[in-house]
Amino acid sequence: MVSAILLKDQYHSQLALDYCKIKIITIMKIKILNILILLTVSVVMFTSCNDWLDVRPTDRVLEDEMFESQKGYQTALNGIYIELNSNTLYGSNLSVGMVDVMAQYYKVKGNADHSLALYGEYSYAQAGSKARFDDIWRKSYQVIFNINTIIEKTKADPNVLSEDFREIILGECYALRAMMHFDLLRLFGPIYQLESQKEAIPYQKGIEFNIENLLSANDVIKEILADITLSETHLSNDPVLENGSTFQPAEDGSVRFSYRQQRMNILATKALKARVYLWSGNTQEALAAAKEVISKTHETDPMLFPFSDYADITSTAYPDRIFSSEILFGHYNSRRSDIFRLLFNSALSEYGILTMFEERIEDMFDDDNDFRKKFWRLENVDSREVYVFSKYEDIAITGTDINSLRFDVMVKNIVPAFRMSEMYLIAAEATNDITEAVTYVNAVRNARNCLSIQFTEEEKERVLSNEYLREFLGEGQMFFYYKRKEYKNLPNGGSPTTTFNMDLTNYVLPLPDSEISQRN
């Protein structure tokens, strides 16, 4: 018990410290579309980081010092994960915020004064939208550049790291690079089934200030899959395959291979592969990848990443609303409570809160016992009724037992990125065996406390769409489902019962002006 508590404190305190450290490298030499950002802002960052390194005249000296020890590499990689949690990326825009508004979950469309109205209306030419897209683009390539720096350093001087640690570092970095390029492709690239040969985004693998060519969507997919293959090779001995989502220390007391659920481990990498293959229309490979993840987790003894159980989900003290046990990779965000406070709190005005009409909630869930439906509650605020989505609501930790510790570490601050339910839904979509598809869908439904259903091949797409809609609310996946399937008719989030005709061009975010200007 004591060792587990110490491990938690050591690991997450280190993450906080590493944020300060990695910011220096991030600001020192940033490659965002190969544009060098002014380094004068580093003065501000150094004021809070002066207990680490003295300011040196060149960024190369600082880089070299960071990569002189195994701990330095760990610091650099921790910094990557922390940067992913920025509101610009998976802390908001690419999870609970912008992309879910674009999926028409919430009462935003038609509410011109809402803080996220531009995205509910797909007003991409407005200054606010263009600025946000530019931030996402820049931040993404900034993080990718830092990933590339770690890869280069790891390969250039293999003697600094032990072999097992070097393999983990490289494996995670290649997977993270693939994941980030894939999400950029899903945002800024074309609808793949219609225009796979159309220019989409650059694929950044170097650290020099060169303007990379825009690759076709098809070529980007090839690069992504190549990085996934490299990641799988380096992560072939990933401890997650034996230990699952452990939060216990290693036998030697080390934290470096703990918390694999909060790192881009090999199972999450294979889940990414299934997602990528499905996006590109290769259902055979998507099915194989999804089945491999299911085989390596739910067909093992003991079972790894099992569906969350009734007791954890319905606990009055520590309700597990993110179904944590089945998350293959989740972003550890120490500020996750801000998600609820800034987006879902009933105290927010109608121009800031993300909420739904009662009719939408009732239409979304076909079983009143569905755990996911119970995450919505009705509140009365200043004589108005508001439906509150509590998935990311903060829960105070009062106990000191092992269950309290587990909740603190693996539930309270996690934003899901890849989960087991998606593997079942991908397998259901990709298989040509309708009996098998029904089995996969019902596995997810039963895990969510819903009755089993039967459906035909003709009904399968409707069933899957509804399951995605329920399952990934607050996780930033539904907009991409609609885009992949070329949906032309979407529910109108701003109206209780109506739909609207979706212009397919709205699925493609325009490249930022800063990127276009560099290519003209």
Coordinates of C-alpha atoms in Angstrom, one line a residue:
M1 CA 0.0 0.0 0.0
V2 CA 2.7 2.5 1.0
S3 CA 4.7 1.7 -2.2
A4 CA 1.6 2.3 -4.4
I5 CA 1.0 5.7 -2.8
L6 CA 4.6 6.7 -3.1
L7 CA 4.6 5.6 -6.7
K8 CA 1.5 7.8 -7.5
D9 CA 3.1 10.8 -5.8
Q10 CA 6.5 10.2 -7.5
Y11 CA 5.0 9.7 -11.0
H12 CA 2.5 12.6 -11.1
S13 CA 4.8 15.0 -9.2
Q14 CA 7.4 14.2 -11.8
L15 CA 4.9 14.9 -14.6
A16 CA 4.3 18.4 -13.2
L17 CA 8.0 19.1 -12.9
D18 CA 8.6 17.8 -16.4
Y19 CA 6.1 20.2 -17.9
C20 CA 8.4 23.1 -16.8
K21 CA 11.4 21.3 -18.2
I22 CA 10.0 20.3 -21.6
K23 CA 8.7 23.8 -22.1
I24 CA 12.2 25.0 -22.5
I25 CA 12.9 22.5 -25.3
T26 CA 9.5 23.3 -26.8
I27 CA 10.2 27.0 -26.9
M28 CA 13.9 26.7 -27.7
K29 CA 13.4 25.3 -31.2
I30 CA 9.9 24.8 -32.5
K31 CA 9.0 23.5 -35.9
I32 CA 5.4 24.3 -36.7
L33 CA 5.1 24.0 -40.4
N34 CA 8.8 24.7 -40.4
I35 CA 8.2 28.2 -39.2
L36 CA 10.6 29.3 -36.4
I37 CA 8.7 30.8 -33.6
L38 CA 10.3 33.8 -31.9
L39 CA 12.3 32.6 -28.9
T40 CA 11.8 35.7 -26.8
V41 CA 8.9 34.1 -25.1
S42 CA 11.4 31.7 -23.5
V43 CA 12.3 34.4 -21.0
V44 CA 8.8 34.1 -19.5
M45 CA 9.1 30.3 -19.2
F46 CA 12.6 30.5 -17.6
T47 CA 11.2 32.5 -14.8
S48 CA 9.3 29.5 -13.5
C49 CA 12.0 26.9 -14.5
N50 CA 15.1 28.5 -13.0
D51 CA 15.7 25.6 -10.7
W52 CA 16.5 23.3 -13.5
L53 CA 19.1 24.7 -15.9
D54 CA 20.8 28.1 -16.2
V55 CA 20.0 29.9 -19.4
R56 CA 22.5 29.0 -22.1
P57 CA 23.2 30.9 -25.3
T58 CA 22.1 28.1 -27.7
D59 CA 19.2 25.7 -27.8
R60 CA 21.5 22.9 -28.8
V61 CA 23.4 23.0 -25.5
L62 CA 20.1 22.7 -23.6
E63 CA 19.0 19.8 -25.8
D64 CA 22.3 18.0 -25.3
E65 CA 22.1 18.4 -21.5
M66 CA 18.5 17.0 -21.4
F67 CA 19.5 13.9 -23.3
E68 CA 22.6 13.0 -21.3
S69 CA 20.8 10.7 -18.9
Q70 CA 17.9 8.2 -18.9
K71 CA 16.0 10.5 -16.6
G72 CA 16.4 13.3 -19.1
Y73 CA 14.8 11.2 -21.8
Q74 CA 11.9 10.4 -19.4
T75 CA 11.5 14.1 -18.7
A76 CA 11.3 14.8 -22.5
L77 CA 8.8 12.1 -23.1
N78 CA 6.7 13.1 -20.1
G79 CA 6.7 16.6 -21.6
I80 CA 5.1 15.3 -24.7
Y81 CA 2.2 13.7 -22.8
I82 CA 1.7 16.9 -20.8
E83 CA 1.6 19.0 -24.0
L84 CA -1.1 16.7 -25.4
N85 CA -3.3 17.8 -22.6
S86 CA -3.4 21.5 -23.6
N87 CA -6.8 22.8 -24.3
T88 CA -5.7 23.4 -27.9
L89 CA -5.3 19.6 -28.3
Y90 CA -6.9 16.8 -26.3
G91 CA -7.6 18.9 -23.2
S92 CA -10.6 20.4 -25.0
N93 CA -10.7 21.0 -28.8
L94 CA -10.0 17.4 -29.9
S95 CA -12.0 15.6 -27.2
V96 CA -14.9 17.2 -25.3
G97 CA -15.1 20.7 -27.0
M98 CA -14.9 21.8 -30.6
V99 CA -15.1 18.4 -32.4
D100 CA -18.1 17.3 -30.3
V101 CA -19.8 20.5 -31.0
M102 CA -19.2 19.9 -34.7
A103 CA -20.9 16.5 -34.2
Q104 CA -24.0 18.3 -33.1
Y105 CA -24.3 16.8 -29.7
Y106 CA -25.1 20.1 -27.9
K107 CA -27.5 23.0 -28.0
V108 CA -25.2 25.2 -30.0
K109 CA -26.4 25.4 -33.6
G110 CA -28.7 28.4 -33.9
N111 CA -27.4 29.9 -30.7
A112 CA -25.3 32.7 -32.3
D113 CA -24.0 34.0 -29.0
H114 CA -22.7 30.7 -27.8
S115 CA -18.9 30.7 -27.2
L116 CA -18.6 27.7 -29.6
A117 CA -21.3 28.9 -32.1
L118 CA -18.8 29.1 -35.0
Y119 CA -18.2 25.3 -34.9
G120 CA -21.8 24.4 -34.5
E121 CA -22.5 26.4 -37.6
Y122 CA -19.3 25.3 -39.5
S123 CA -18.4 28.9 -39.9
Y124 CA -14.8 28.2 -40.8
A125 CA -14.0 31.4 -42.6
Q126 CA -14.6 33.6 -39.5
A127 CA -11.5 35.0 -37.7
G128 CA -12.2 33.0 -34.5
S129 CA -12.4 29.7 -36.3
K130 CA -9.3 30.4 -38.3
A131 CA -7.4 31.3 -35.2
R132 CA -8.4 28.1 -33.4
F133 CA -7.6 25.9 -36.4
D134 CA -4.2 27.6 -36.7
D135 CA -3.5 27.0 -33.0
I136 CA -4.4 23.3 -33.4
W137 CA -2.2 23.0 -36.5
R138 CA 0.8 24.8 -34.9
K139 CA 0.5 23.0 -31.5
S140 CA 0.3 19.6 -33.2
Y141 CA 3.4 20.1 -35.3
Q142 CA 5.2 21.6 -32.4
V143 CA 4.6 18.4 -30.4
I144 CA 5.5 16.3 -33.4
F145 CA 8.7 18.2 -33.8
N146 CA 9.6 17.4 -30.2
I147 CA 8.7 13.8 -30.7
N148 CA 11.1 13.7 -33.7
T149 CA 13.8 15.3 -31.6
I150 CA 13.5 12.5 -29.0
I151 CA 13.6 9.8 -31.8
E152 CA 16.7 11.4 -33.3
K153 CA 18.5 11.6 -29.9
T154 CA 17.5 8.1 -29.0
K155 CA 18.8 6.6 -32.2
A156 CA 22.0 8.8 -32.3
D157 CA 23.3 7.8 -28.9
P158 CA 21.9 4.4 -27.9
N159 CA 24.4 4.0 -25.0
V160 CA 22.7 6.5 -22.7
L161 CA 19.6 4.2 -22.4
S162 CA 19.2 0.6 -21.3
E163 CA 17.9 -1.5 -24.2
D164 CA 14.5 -2.1 -22.7
F165 CA 14.0 1.6 -22.0
R166 CA 15.2 2.6 -25.4
E167 CA 12.7 0.3 -27.0
I168 CA 9.8 1.8 -25.0
I169 CA 10.9 5.3 -25.8
L170 CA 11.1 4.7 -29.5
G171 CA 7.9 2.6 -29.6
E172 CA 5.8 5.3 -27.8
C173 CA 7.3 8.1 -29.9
Y174 CA 6.5 6.4 -33.3
A175 CA 3.0 5.6 -32.1
L176 CA 2.4 9.2 -30.9
R177 CA 3.7 10.6 -34.1
A178 CA 1.3 8.4 -36.0
M179 CA -1.6 9.3 -33.8
M180 CA -1.1 13.0 -34.1
H181 CA -0.7 12.9 -37.9
F182 CA -3.8 10.8 -38.1
D183 CA -5.9 13.3 -36.2
L184 CA -4.6 16.1 -38.3
L185 CA -5.6 14.1 -41.4
R186 CA -9.0 13.4 -40.0
L187 CA -9.5 17.2 -39.4
F188 CA -7.8 18.8 -42.3
G189 CA -7.8 16.0 -44.9
P190 CA -10.5 15.2 -47.4
I191 CA -13.2 12.6 -47.0
Y192 CA -11.0 9.6 -47.7
Q193 CA -13.5 7.5 -49.6
L194 CA -14.1 10.3 -52.0
E195 CA -10.7 12.0 -52.5
S196 CA -7.9 9.8 -51.1
Q197 CA -5.5 11.1 -53.7
K198 CA -6.1 14.7 -52.8
E199 CA -3.3 16.7 -51.1
A200 CA -3.9 16.8 -47.4
I201 CA -1.1 17.5 -44.8
P202 CA 2.7 17.2 -44.5
Y203 CA 4.2 14.3 -42.7
Q204 CA 6.9 15.6 -40.4
K205 CA 9.7 13.1 -39.6
G206 CA 12.7 15.4 -39.4
I207 CA 13.9 18.2 -37.2
E208 CA 15.3 20.6 -39.8
F209 CA 13.6 23.7 -40.9
N210 CA 12.4 22.5 -44.3
I211 CA 8.9 23.0 -45.7
E212 CA 7.6 19.5 -46.3
N213 CA 5.4 18.7 -49.2
L214 CA 1.7 18.2 -48.7
L215 CA 1.1 14.5 -49.2
S216 CA -2.1 12.9 -50.5
A217 CA -4.4 11.4 -47.9
N218 CA -3.4 8.0 -49.2
D219 CA 0.3 8.7 -48.8
V220 CA -0.3 10.1 -45.3
I221 CA -2.0 6.8 -44.4
K222 CA 1.0 4.9 -45.6
E223 CA 3.3 7.0 -43.5
I224 CA 1.1 6.5 -40.5
L225 CA 1.0 2.7 -40.9
A226 CA 4.8 2.7 -41.3
D227 CA 5.2 4.4 -38.0
I228 CA 2.7 2.0 -36.4
T229 CA 4.7 -0.9 -37.7
L230 CA 7.9 0.6 -36.2
S231 CA 6.1 1.2 -32.9
E232 CA 4.9 -2.4 -32.7
T233 CA 8.4 -3.7 -33.4
H234 CA 9.9 -1.6 -30.6
L235 CA 7.0 -2.3 -28.2
S236 CA 7.0 -6.1 -28.7
N237 CA 8.0 -6.6 -25.1
D238 CA 5.7 -3.9 -23.6
P239 CA 4.9 -4.8 -20.0
V240 CA 1.3 -3.9 -20.7
L241 CA 0.9 -7.3 -22.4
E242 CA 1.4 -9.0 -19.1
N243 CA 0.4 -6.5 -16.5
G244 CA -2.4 -4.5 -18.2
S245 CA -3.2 -1.2 -16.6
T246 CA -1.1 -1.6 -13.5
F247 CA -0.4 1.2 -11.2
Q248 CA 1.9 -0.8 -8.9
P249 CA 5.7 -0.2 -8.9
A250 CA 8.1 -2.6 -10.6
E251 CA 10.0 -5.1 -8.5
D252 CA 13.0 -2.7 -8.4
G253 CA 10.7 0.2 -7.3
S254 CA 11.0 1.9 -10.7
V255 CA 8.1 4.0 -12.2
R256 CA 9.4 4.0 -15.7
F257 CA 7.2 1.1 -16.9
S258 CA 4.2 1.7 -14.7
Y259 CA 1.0 3.5 -15.7
R260 CA 1.1 1.9 -19.1
Q261 CA -2.6 2.9 -19.5
Q262 CA -1.4 6.5 -19.5
R263 CA 1.2 5.9 -22.2
M264 CA 0.9 5.0 -25.9
N265 CA 1.5 1.3 -25.2
I266 CA 1.4 -1.5 -27.8
L267 CA -2.3 -2.3 -27.3
A268 CA -3.2 1.3 -27.8
T269 CA -1.0 1.3 -30.9
K270 CA -2.8 -1.7 -32.3
A271 CA -6.1 0.0 -31.5
L272 CA -4.9 3.0 -33.5
K273 CA -4.0 0.7 -36.4
A274 CA -7.6 -0.6 -36.4
R275 CA -8.9 2.9 -36.4
V276 CA -6.6 3.9 -39.3
Y277 CA -7.4 0.9 -41.4
L278 CA -11.2 1.5 -40.9
W279 CA -10.7 5.1 -41.9
S280 CA -9.0 4.2 -45.1
G281 CA -11.6 1.6 -46.0
N282 CA -9.5 -1.5 -45.5
T283 CA -12.1 -3.4 -43.4
Q284 CA -10.2 -6.7 -43.6
E285 CA -7.1 -5.3 -41.9
A286 CA -9.3 -3.2 -39.5
L287 CA -11.1 -6.4 -38.4
A288 CA -7.8 -8.3 -38.0
A289 CA -6.3 -5.4 -35.8
A290 CA -9.4 -5.1 -33.7
K291 CA -9.6 -8.8 -33.1
E292 CA -6.0 -8.9 -32.2
V293 CA -6.6 -6.3 -29.4
I294 CA -9.6 -8.3 -28.2
S295 CA -7.6 -11.5 -28.2
K296 CA -4.7 -10.0 -26.3
T297 CA -7.0 -8.5 -23.6
H298 CA -10.4 -10.2 -23.3
E299 CA -9.3 -13.7 -24.2
T300 CA -6.5 -13.9 -21.7
D301 CA -6.3 -15.2 -18.1
P302 CA -6.3 -12.9 -16.3
M303 CA -8.4 -10.6 -18.5
L304 CA -6.7 -7.4 -19.3
F305 CA -8.6 -4.1 -19.7
P306 CA -12.0 -5.7 -18.8
F307 CA -15.2 -3.9 -19.3
S308 CA -15.9 -1.8 -16.2
D309 CA -18.1 -3.6 -13.6
Y310 CA -21.4 -2.5 -12.1
A311 CA -20.0 -1.8 -8.7
D312 CA -17.4 0.7 -9.9
I313 CA -19.8 2.5 -12.3
T314 CA -22.6 2.9 -9.8
S315 CA -20.5 3.6 -6.7
T316 CA -21.9 6.5 -4.7
A317 CA -18.5 7.4 -3.3
Y318 CA -16.3 7.0 -6.5
P319 CA -18.5 6.5 -9.6
D320 CA -16.3 5.5 -12.5
R321 CA -18.0 7.4 -15.3
I322 CA -15.2 7.0 -17.8
F323 CA -15.2 3.2 -17.6
S324 CA -11.6 3.3 -16.7
S325 CA -10.7 -0.4 -16.6
E326 CA -11.2 -0.7 -20.3
I327 CA -9.3 2.4 -21.4
L328 CA -6.3 1.3 -23.5
F329 CA -4.7 4.7 -23.5
G330 CA -6.0 7.8 -21.7
H331 CA -4.5 11.3 -21.3
Y332 CA -3.6 12.0 -17.7
N333 CA -4.9 15.6 -17.2
S334 CA -4.4 17.0 -13.7
R335 CA -6.8 19.8 -14.7
R336 CA -9.6 17.6 -15.9
S337 CA -12.0 19.2 -13.4
D338 CA -11.8 22.3 -15.6
I339 CA -13.5 20.5 -18.4
F340 CA -16.7 20.2 -16.3
R341 CA -16.3 23.6 -14.7
L342 CA -15.8 25.5 -18.0
L343 CA -18.1 23.5 -20.3
F344 CA -20.8 21.5 -18.4
N345 CA -21.4 23.3 -15.1
S346 CA -25.1 24.3 -14.7
A347 CA -24.0 27.7 -13.3
L348 CA -22.7 28.6 -16.8
S349 CA -25.0 30.7 -19.0
E350 CA -26.8 29.4 -22.0
Y351 CA -24.1 30.9 -24.1
G352 CA -21.3 28.9 -22.5
I353 CA -22.7 25.6 -21.3
L354 CA -22.7 22.4 -23.4
T355 CA -26.1 20.8 -22.8
M356 CA -28.8 18.9 -24.6
F357 CA -32.5 19.0 -25.1
E358 CA -34.4 16.3 -23.1
E359 CA -35.8 15.0 -26.4
R360 CA -32.3 14.5 -27.7
I361 CA -31.2 12.6 -24.6
E362 CA -34.3 10.4 -24.8
D363 CA -33.8 9.7 -28.5
M364 CA -30.1 8.9 -28.0
F365 CA -30.7 6.1 -25.5
D366 CA -32.9 3.2 -26.2
D367 CA -32.6 1.6 -22.8
D368 CA -33.3 3.6 -19.6
N369 CA -30.9 1.4 -17.6
D370 CA -28.0 2.5 -19.8
F371 CA -25.2 3.6 -17.5
R372 CA -24.3 6.4 -20.1
K373 CA -27.8 7.9 -19.8
K374 CA -27.4 8.2 -16.1
F375 CA -24.5 10.6 -16.5
W376 CA -27.1 13.2 -17.5
R377 CA -29.1 14.9 -14.7
L378 CA -31.6 17.7 -14.6
E379 CA -30.8 20.8 -12.5
N380 CA -32.8 23.9 -11.8
V381 CA -30.8 27.1 -11.9
D382 CA -32.3 30.6 -11.6
S383 CA -35.7 29.3 -12.7
R384 CA -34.4 27.5 -15.7
E385 CA -33.9 23.7 -16.2
V386 CA -30.6 22.5 -17.5
Y387 CA -29.4 19.0 -18.3
V388 CA -25.9 18.5 -17.0
F389 CA -23.4 16.0 -18.4
S390 CA -21.4 14.7 -15.4
K391 CA -18.9 12.5 -17.2
Y392 CA -15.9 14.7 -16.2
E393 CA -17.3 16.2 -13.0
D394 CA -14.8 16.3 -10.2
I395 CA -15.0 13.9 -7.3
A396 CA -13.2 14.5 -4.1
I397 CA -10.9 11.7 -2.8
T398 CA -11.5 11.2 0.9
G399 CA -10.2 7.7 1.6
T400 CA -6.7 6.3 1.8
D401 CA -7.4 2.7 0.9
I402 CA -6.4 0.9 -2.3
N403 CA -9.7 1.7 -4.0
S404 CA -9.4 5.4 -3.3
L405 CA -5.8 5.3 -4.6
R406 CA -6.8 3.5 -7.8
F407 CA -9.6 6.1 -8.4
D408 CA -7.2 9.0 -7.8
V409 CA -4.6 7.6 -10.2
M410 CA -6.7 5.8 -12.9
V411 CA -10.1 7.5 -13.0
K412 CA -10.2 11.0 -11.6
N413 CA -7.9 12.7 -14.1
I414 CA -8.1 10.6 -17.2
V415 CA -9.5 11.7 -20.6
P416 CA -10.1 8.5 -22.7
A417 CA -8.3 8.2 -26.1
F418 CA -8.6 4.5 -27.0
R419 CA -11.0 2.1 -25.3
M420 CA -12.0 -1.6 -25.7
S421 CA -15.5 -0.8 -26.7
E422 CA -14.2 0.8 -29.9
M423 CA -12.5 -2.4 -30.9
Y424 CA -15.8 -4.3 -30.6
L425 CA -17.6 -1.7 -32.7
I426 CA -14.9 -1.7 -35.3
A427 CA -15.0 -5.5 -35.5
A428 CA -18.8 -5.4 -35.8
E429 CA -18.6 -2.9 -38.6
A430 CA -15.7 -4.7 -40.5
T431 CA -17.0 -8.3 -40.3
N432 CA -19.2 -9.7 -43.0
D433 CA -20.7 -12.2 -40.5
I434 CA -23.9 -10.6 -39.2
T435 CA -24.0 -13.1 -36.3
E436 CA -20.5 -12.1 -35.3
A437 CA -21.5 -8.4 -35.6
V438 CA -24.5 -8.8 -33.3
T439 CA -22.3 -10.6 -30.7
Y440 CA -19.7 -7.7 -30.8
V441 CA -22.4 -5.0 -30.5
N442 CA -24.2 -6.8 -27.6
A443 CA -20.9 -7.2 -25.7
V444 CA -20.7 -3.4 -25.6
R445 CA -24.4 -3.0 -24.8
N446 CA -24.4 -5.5 -22.0
A447 CA -21.3 -3.8 -20.5
R448 CA -23.3 -0.6 -20.4
N449 CA -26.3 -2.3 -18.7
C450 CA -28.4 -2.5 -21.9
L451 CA -30.5 -5.4 -23.2
S452 CA -29.2 -7.4 -26.1
I453 CA -30.7 -6.7 -29.5
Q454 CA -30.9 -8.4 -32.9
F455 CA -30.4 -6.6 -36.2
T456 CA -30.0 -7.4 -39.9
E457 CA -27.2 -6.5 -42.2
E458 CA -29.3 -3.7 -43.6
E459 CA -29.9 -2.4 -40.1
K460 CA -26.2 -2.7 -39.0
E461 CA -25.1 0.8 -39.9
R462 CA -28.0 2.5 -38.0
V463 CA -27.2 0.3 -35.0
L464 CA -23.5 1.1 -35.1
S465 CA -24.1 4.9 -35.5
N466 CA -26.3 4.9 -32.5
E467 CA -23.8 3.0 -30.4
Y468 CA -21.0 5.4 -31.4
L469 CA -23.3 8.3 -30.5
R470 CA -23.8 6.9 -27.0
E471 CA -20.4 5.6 -26.4
F472 CA -18.1 8.4 -27.4
L473 CA -19.9 11.5 -26.1
G474 CA -17.2 13.7 -24.6
E475 CA -14.4 11.9 -26.4
G476 CA -14.2 13.6 -29.8
Q477 CA -14.9 10.6 -32.1
M478 CA -18.5 11.1 -33.5
F479 CA -17.6 13.9 -35.9
F480 CA -15.0 11.7 -37.5
Y481 CA -17.5 8.8 -37.7
Y482 CA -19.9 11.1 -39.6
K483 CA -17.1 12.2 -41.9
R484 CA -15.9 8.7 -42.6
K485 CA -19.4 7.6 -43.5
E486 CA -20.1 10.7 -45.5
Y487 CA -23.3 11.5 -43.6
K488 CA -25.4 14.1 -45.3
N489 CA -28.1 14.3 -42.7
L490 CA -27.2 15.1 -39.1
P491 CA -29.2 15.7 -36.0
N492 CA -29.6 19.4 -35.3
G493 CA -28.1 20.0 -31.9
G494 CA -29.9 23.3 -31.6
S495 CA -33.4 21.8 -32.1
P496 CA -35.1 19.1 -30.0
T497 CA -36.2 16.9 -32.9
T498 CA -35.1 18.2 -36.3
T499 CA -32.2 17.2 -38.6
F500 CA -30.4 19.3 -41.2
N501 CA -28.6 18.7 -44.5
M502 CA -24.8 18.6 -43.9
D503 CA -22.6 20.0 -46.7
L504 CA -19.8 17.5 -47.2
T505 CA -17.3 20.4 -47.4
N506 CA -18.0 21.1 -43.8
Y507 CA -16.2 17.9 -42.8
V508 CA -12.9 19.4 -44.1
L509 CA -11.2 22.1 -42.0
P510 CA -9.3 24.6 -44.2
L511 CA -5.5 24.7 -43.9
P512 CA -4.4 27.6 -41.8
D513 CA -3.5 30.8 -43.5
S514 CA 0.0 30.6 -41.9
E515 CA 0.5 27.3 -43.6
I516 CA -0.8 28.4 -47.0
S517 CA 1.3 31.6 -46.9
Q518 CA 4.5 29.5 -46.6
R519 CA 3.6 27.6 -49.7
N520 CA 2.8 30.5 -52.0

